[in-house]
Coordinates of C-alpha atoms and ligand atoms in Angstrom, one line a residue:
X1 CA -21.5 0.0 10.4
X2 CA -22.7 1.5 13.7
X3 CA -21.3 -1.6 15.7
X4 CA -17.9 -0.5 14.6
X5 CA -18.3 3.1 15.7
X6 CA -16.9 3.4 19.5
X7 CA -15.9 -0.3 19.5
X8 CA -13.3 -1.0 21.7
X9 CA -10.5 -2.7 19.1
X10 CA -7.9 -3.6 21.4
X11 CA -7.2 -6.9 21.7
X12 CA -4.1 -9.7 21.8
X13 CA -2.9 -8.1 18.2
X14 CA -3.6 -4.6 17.3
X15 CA -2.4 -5.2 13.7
X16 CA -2.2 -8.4 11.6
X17 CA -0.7 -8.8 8.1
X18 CA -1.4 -12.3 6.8
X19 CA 0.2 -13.1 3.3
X20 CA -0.3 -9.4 1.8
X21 CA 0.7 -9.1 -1.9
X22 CA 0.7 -6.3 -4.1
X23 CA 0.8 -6.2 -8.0
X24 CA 0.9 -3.4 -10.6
X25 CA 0.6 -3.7 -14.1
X26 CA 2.4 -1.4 -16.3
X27 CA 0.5 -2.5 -19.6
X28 CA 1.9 -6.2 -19.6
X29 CA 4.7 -5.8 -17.9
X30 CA 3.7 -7.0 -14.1
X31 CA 5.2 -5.5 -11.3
X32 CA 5.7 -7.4 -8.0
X33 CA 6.1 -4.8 -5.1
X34 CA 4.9 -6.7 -2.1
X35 CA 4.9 -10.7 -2.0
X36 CA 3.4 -12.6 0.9
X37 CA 4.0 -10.3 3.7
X38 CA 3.2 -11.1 7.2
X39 CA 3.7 -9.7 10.7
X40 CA 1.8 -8.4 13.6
X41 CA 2.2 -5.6 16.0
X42 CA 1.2 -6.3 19.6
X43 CA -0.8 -3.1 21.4
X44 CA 1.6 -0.7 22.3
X45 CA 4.0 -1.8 20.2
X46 CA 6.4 0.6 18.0
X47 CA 7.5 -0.8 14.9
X48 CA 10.0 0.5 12.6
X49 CA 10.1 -0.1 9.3
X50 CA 13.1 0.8 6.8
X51 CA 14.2 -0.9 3.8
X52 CA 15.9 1.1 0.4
X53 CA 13.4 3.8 -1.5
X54 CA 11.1 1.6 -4.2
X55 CA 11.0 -1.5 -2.4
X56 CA 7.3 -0.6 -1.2
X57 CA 7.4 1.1 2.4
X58 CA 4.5 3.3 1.3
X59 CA 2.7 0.3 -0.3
X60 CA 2.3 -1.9 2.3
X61 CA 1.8 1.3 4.8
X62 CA -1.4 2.1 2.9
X63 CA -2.1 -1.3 2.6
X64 CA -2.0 -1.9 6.1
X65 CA -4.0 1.5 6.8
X66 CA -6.7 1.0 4.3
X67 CA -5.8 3.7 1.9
X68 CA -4.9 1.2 -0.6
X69 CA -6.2 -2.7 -1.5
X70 CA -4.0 -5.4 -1.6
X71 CA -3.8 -8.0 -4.2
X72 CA -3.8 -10.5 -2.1
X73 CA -3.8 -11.4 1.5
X74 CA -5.9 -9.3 4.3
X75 CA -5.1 -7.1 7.5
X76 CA -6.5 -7.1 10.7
X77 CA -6.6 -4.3 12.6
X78 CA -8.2 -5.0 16.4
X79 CA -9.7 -7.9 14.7
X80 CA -11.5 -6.5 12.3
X81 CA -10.5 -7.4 8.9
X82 CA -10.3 -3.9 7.2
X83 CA -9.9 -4.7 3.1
X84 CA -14.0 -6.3 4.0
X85 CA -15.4 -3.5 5.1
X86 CA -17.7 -1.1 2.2
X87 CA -16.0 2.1 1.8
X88 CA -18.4 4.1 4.5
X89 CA -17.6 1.8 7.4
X90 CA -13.9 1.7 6.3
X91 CA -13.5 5.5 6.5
X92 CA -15.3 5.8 9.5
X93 CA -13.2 2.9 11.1
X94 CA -10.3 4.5 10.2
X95 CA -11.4 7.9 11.7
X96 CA -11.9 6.8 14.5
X97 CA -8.6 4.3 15.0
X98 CA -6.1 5.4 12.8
X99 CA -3.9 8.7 12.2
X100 CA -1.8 8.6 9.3
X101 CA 0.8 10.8 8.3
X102 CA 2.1 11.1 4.9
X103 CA 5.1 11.0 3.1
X104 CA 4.2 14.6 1.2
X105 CA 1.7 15.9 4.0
X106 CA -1.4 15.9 2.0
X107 CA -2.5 19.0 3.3
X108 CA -6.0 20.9 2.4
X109 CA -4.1 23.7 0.6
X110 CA -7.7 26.1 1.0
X111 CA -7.8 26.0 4.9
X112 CA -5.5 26.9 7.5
X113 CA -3.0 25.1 10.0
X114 CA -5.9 25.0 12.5
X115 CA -8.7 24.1 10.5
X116 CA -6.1 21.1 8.7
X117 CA -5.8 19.8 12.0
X118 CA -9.2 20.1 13.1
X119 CA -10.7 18.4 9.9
X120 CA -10.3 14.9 11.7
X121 CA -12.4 16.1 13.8
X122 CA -14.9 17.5 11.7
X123 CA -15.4 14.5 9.7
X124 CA -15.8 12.4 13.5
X125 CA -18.6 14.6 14.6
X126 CA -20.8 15.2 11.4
X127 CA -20.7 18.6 13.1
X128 CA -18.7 22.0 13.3
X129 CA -15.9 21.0 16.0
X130 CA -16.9 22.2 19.7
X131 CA -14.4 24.6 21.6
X132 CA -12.5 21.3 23.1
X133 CA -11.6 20.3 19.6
X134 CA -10.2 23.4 18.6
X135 CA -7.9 23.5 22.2
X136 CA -7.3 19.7 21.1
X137 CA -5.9 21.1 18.0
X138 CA -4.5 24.4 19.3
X139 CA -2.6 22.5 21.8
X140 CA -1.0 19.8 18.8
X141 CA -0.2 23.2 17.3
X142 CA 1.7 24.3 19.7
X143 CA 3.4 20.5 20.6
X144 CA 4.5 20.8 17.0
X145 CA 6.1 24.3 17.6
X146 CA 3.5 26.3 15.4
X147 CA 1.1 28.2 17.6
X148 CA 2.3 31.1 15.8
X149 CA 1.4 30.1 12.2
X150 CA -2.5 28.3 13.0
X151 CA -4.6 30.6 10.9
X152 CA -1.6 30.5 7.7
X153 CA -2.8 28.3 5.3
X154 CA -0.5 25.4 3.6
X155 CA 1.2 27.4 0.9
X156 CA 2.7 29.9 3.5
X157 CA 4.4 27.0 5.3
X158 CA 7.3 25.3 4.7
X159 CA 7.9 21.6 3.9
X160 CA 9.1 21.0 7.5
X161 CA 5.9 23.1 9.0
X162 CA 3.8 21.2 6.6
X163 CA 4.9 18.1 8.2
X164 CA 4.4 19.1 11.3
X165 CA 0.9 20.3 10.7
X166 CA 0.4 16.2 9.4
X167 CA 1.8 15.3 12.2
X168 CA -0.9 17.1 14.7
X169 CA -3.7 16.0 12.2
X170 CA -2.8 12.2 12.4
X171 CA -3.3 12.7 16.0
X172 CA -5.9 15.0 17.1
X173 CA -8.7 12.3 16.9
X174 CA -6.2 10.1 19.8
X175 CA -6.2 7.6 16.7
X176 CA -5.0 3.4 18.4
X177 CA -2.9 3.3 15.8
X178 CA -0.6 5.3 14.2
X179 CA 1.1 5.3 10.8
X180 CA 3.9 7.4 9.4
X181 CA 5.8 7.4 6.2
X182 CA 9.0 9.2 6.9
X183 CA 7.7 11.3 9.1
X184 CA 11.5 13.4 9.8
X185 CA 12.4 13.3 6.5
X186 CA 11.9 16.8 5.7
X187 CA 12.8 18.3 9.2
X188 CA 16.3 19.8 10.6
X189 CA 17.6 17.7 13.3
X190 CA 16.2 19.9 15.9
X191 CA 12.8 19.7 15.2
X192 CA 13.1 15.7 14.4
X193 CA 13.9 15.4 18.0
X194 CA 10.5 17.1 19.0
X195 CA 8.5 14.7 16.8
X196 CA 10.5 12.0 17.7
X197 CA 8.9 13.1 21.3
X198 CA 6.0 13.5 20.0
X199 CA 5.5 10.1 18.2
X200 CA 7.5 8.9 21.9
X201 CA 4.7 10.4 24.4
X202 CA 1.9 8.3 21.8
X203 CA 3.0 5.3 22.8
X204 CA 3.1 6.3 26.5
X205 CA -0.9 5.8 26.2
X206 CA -2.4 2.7 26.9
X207 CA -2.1 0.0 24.4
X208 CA -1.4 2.4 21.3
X209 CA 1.0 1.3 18.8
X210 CA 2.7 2.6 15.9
X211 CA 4.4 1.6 12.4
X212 CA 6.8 4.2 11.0
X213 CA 8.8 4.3 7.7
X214 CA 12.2 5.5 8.3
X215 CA 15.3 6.4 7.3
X216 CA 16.0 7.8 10.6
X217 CA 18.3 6.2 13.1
X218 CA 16.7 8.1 16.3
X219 CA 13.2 6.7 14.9
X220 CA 14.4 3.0 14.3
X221 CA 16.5 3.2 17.5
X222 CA 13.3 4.0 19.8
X223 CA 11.2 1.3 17.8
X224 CA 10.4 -2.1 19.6
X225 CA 11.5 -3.6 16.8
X226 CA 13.0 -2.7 13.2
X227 CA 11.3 -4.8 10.6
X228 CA 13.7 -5.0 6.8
X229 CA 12.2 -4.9 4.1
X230 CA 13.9 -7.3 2.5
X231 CA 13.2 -10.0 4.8
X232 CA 9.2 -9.5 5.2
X233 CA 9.3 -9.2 1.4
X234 CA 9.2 -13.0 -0.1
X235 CA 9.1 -11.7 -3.9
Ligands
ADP301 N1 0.3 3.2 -8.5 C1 1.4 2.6 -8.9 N2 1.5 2.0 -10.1 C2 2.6 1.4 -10.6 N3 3.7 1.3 -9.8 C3 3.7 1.8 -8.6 C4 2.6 2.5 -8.1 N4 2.8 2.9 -6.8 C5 4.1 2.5 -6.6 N5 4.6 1.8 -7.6 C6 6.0 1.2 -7.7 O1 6.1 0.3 -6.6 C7 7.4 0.3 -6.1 C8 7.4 0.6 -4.6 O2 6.9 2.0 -4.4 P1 6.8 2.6 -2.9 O3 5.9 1.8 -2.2 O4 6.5 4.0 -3.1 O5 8.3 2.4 -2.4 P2 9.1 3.1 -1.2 O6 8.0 3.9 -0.3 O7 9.8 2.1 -0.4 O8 10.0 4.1 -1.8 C9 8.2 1.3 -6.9 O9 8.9 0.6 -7.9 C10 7.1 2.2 -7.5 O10 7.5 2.7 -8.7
MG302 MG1 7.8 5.9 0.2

């Protein structure tokens, strides 16, 4: 597991789906969400994704993150073939390489803005966060617009300010890979042009790349590419 720690995942592909299929059961009625999906995204690479609500952004985006398993098929992220590792190396692979941010937040409702952010961080270092974590996360804060509202906790903030707190989270570790499941969908128009920055300056850095779910034009018009639905889907 240690081997994975610190190791260096960029390579030719950052991230490779190969045949990923996805089935639910709903007693015996069988339930094809994804069906032999594959595509890759090169290292530095934004990648939109959009397609009509139910036909399985969110799936394949925890698929491809390693919150969720597939049925079939495996990813590769840097290489490393994610769905094999045990569940310790998995979670600190994906603490180290990956920031996700969630459709509804998935906020720690018992700490504050700060601490939500710093938690990453937390969980990296096996260790209360030194003073250049918490100016890590103070500064995300602030990106986000919410150096004001660091020590209110979840339930004081609204849906958009939730999402904005995600949005610092996914990327106080400086994760190689982001993923976002509509990331603007609960923010006015003003402050989806700040994260639209935001998610912008990320792919600035060396080699990072990014898969976003969207029903935004702004986010799908800055994407390298715009990936449908309904043609990776062969169900
Ligand atoms: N845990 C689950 N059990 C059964 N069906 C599910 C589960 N999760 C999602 N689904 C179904 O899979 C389909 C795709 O869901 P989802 O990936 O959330 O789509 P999207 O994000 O594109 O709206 C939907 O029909 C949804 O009801
Ligand atoms: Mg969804």
């Amino acid at each position: 597991m240690n081997d994975l720690l610190g190791s260096d995942i960029s390579c030719e592909t950052s991230i490779e789906a190969s045949g990923i299929s996805k089935v639910y059961w709903d007693g015996s009625r069988r339930l094809d969400v994804l069906t032999d999906v594959s595509f890759s995204v090169r290292p530095g690479e934004a990648v939109a994704i959009v397609g009509p609500s139910g036909s399985g952004k969110t799936t394949l985006l925890n698929i491809l993150s390693g919150l969720d398993e597939p049925s079939a098929g495996q990813v590769r992220i840097g290489g490393v073939g994610i769905h094999g590792l045990g569940e310790d190396a998995k979670a600190a692979f994906r603490n180290e390489n990956i920031g996700f941010v969630f459709q509804f937040y998935h906020l720690l409702a018992e700490f504050t803005a700060l601490e939500n952010v710093m938690l990453p961080v937390l969980i990296r270092n096996h260790a209360a966060p030194d003073g250049a974590a918490r100016r890590r996360a103070e500064t995300l804060l602030s990106r986000v617009g919410l150096a004001e509202r660091a020590v209110h906790f979840p339930g004081e903030l609204s849906g958009g300010e939730q999402q904005r707190v995600a949005i610092a989270r996914a990327l106080v570790n400086g994760p190689k890979i982001l993923f976002c499941d509509e990331p603007t969908g609960n923010l006015d128009p003003r402050m989806a042009d700040e994260i639209v920055g935001i998610i912008r300056d990320f792919f600035y850095e060396d080699g990072r790349c990014a898969v976003i779910v969207t029903h935004d034009e702004k986010i799908a018009g800055m994407a390298d590419r715009v990936l449908r639905m309904e043609e990776l889907n062969r169900g």
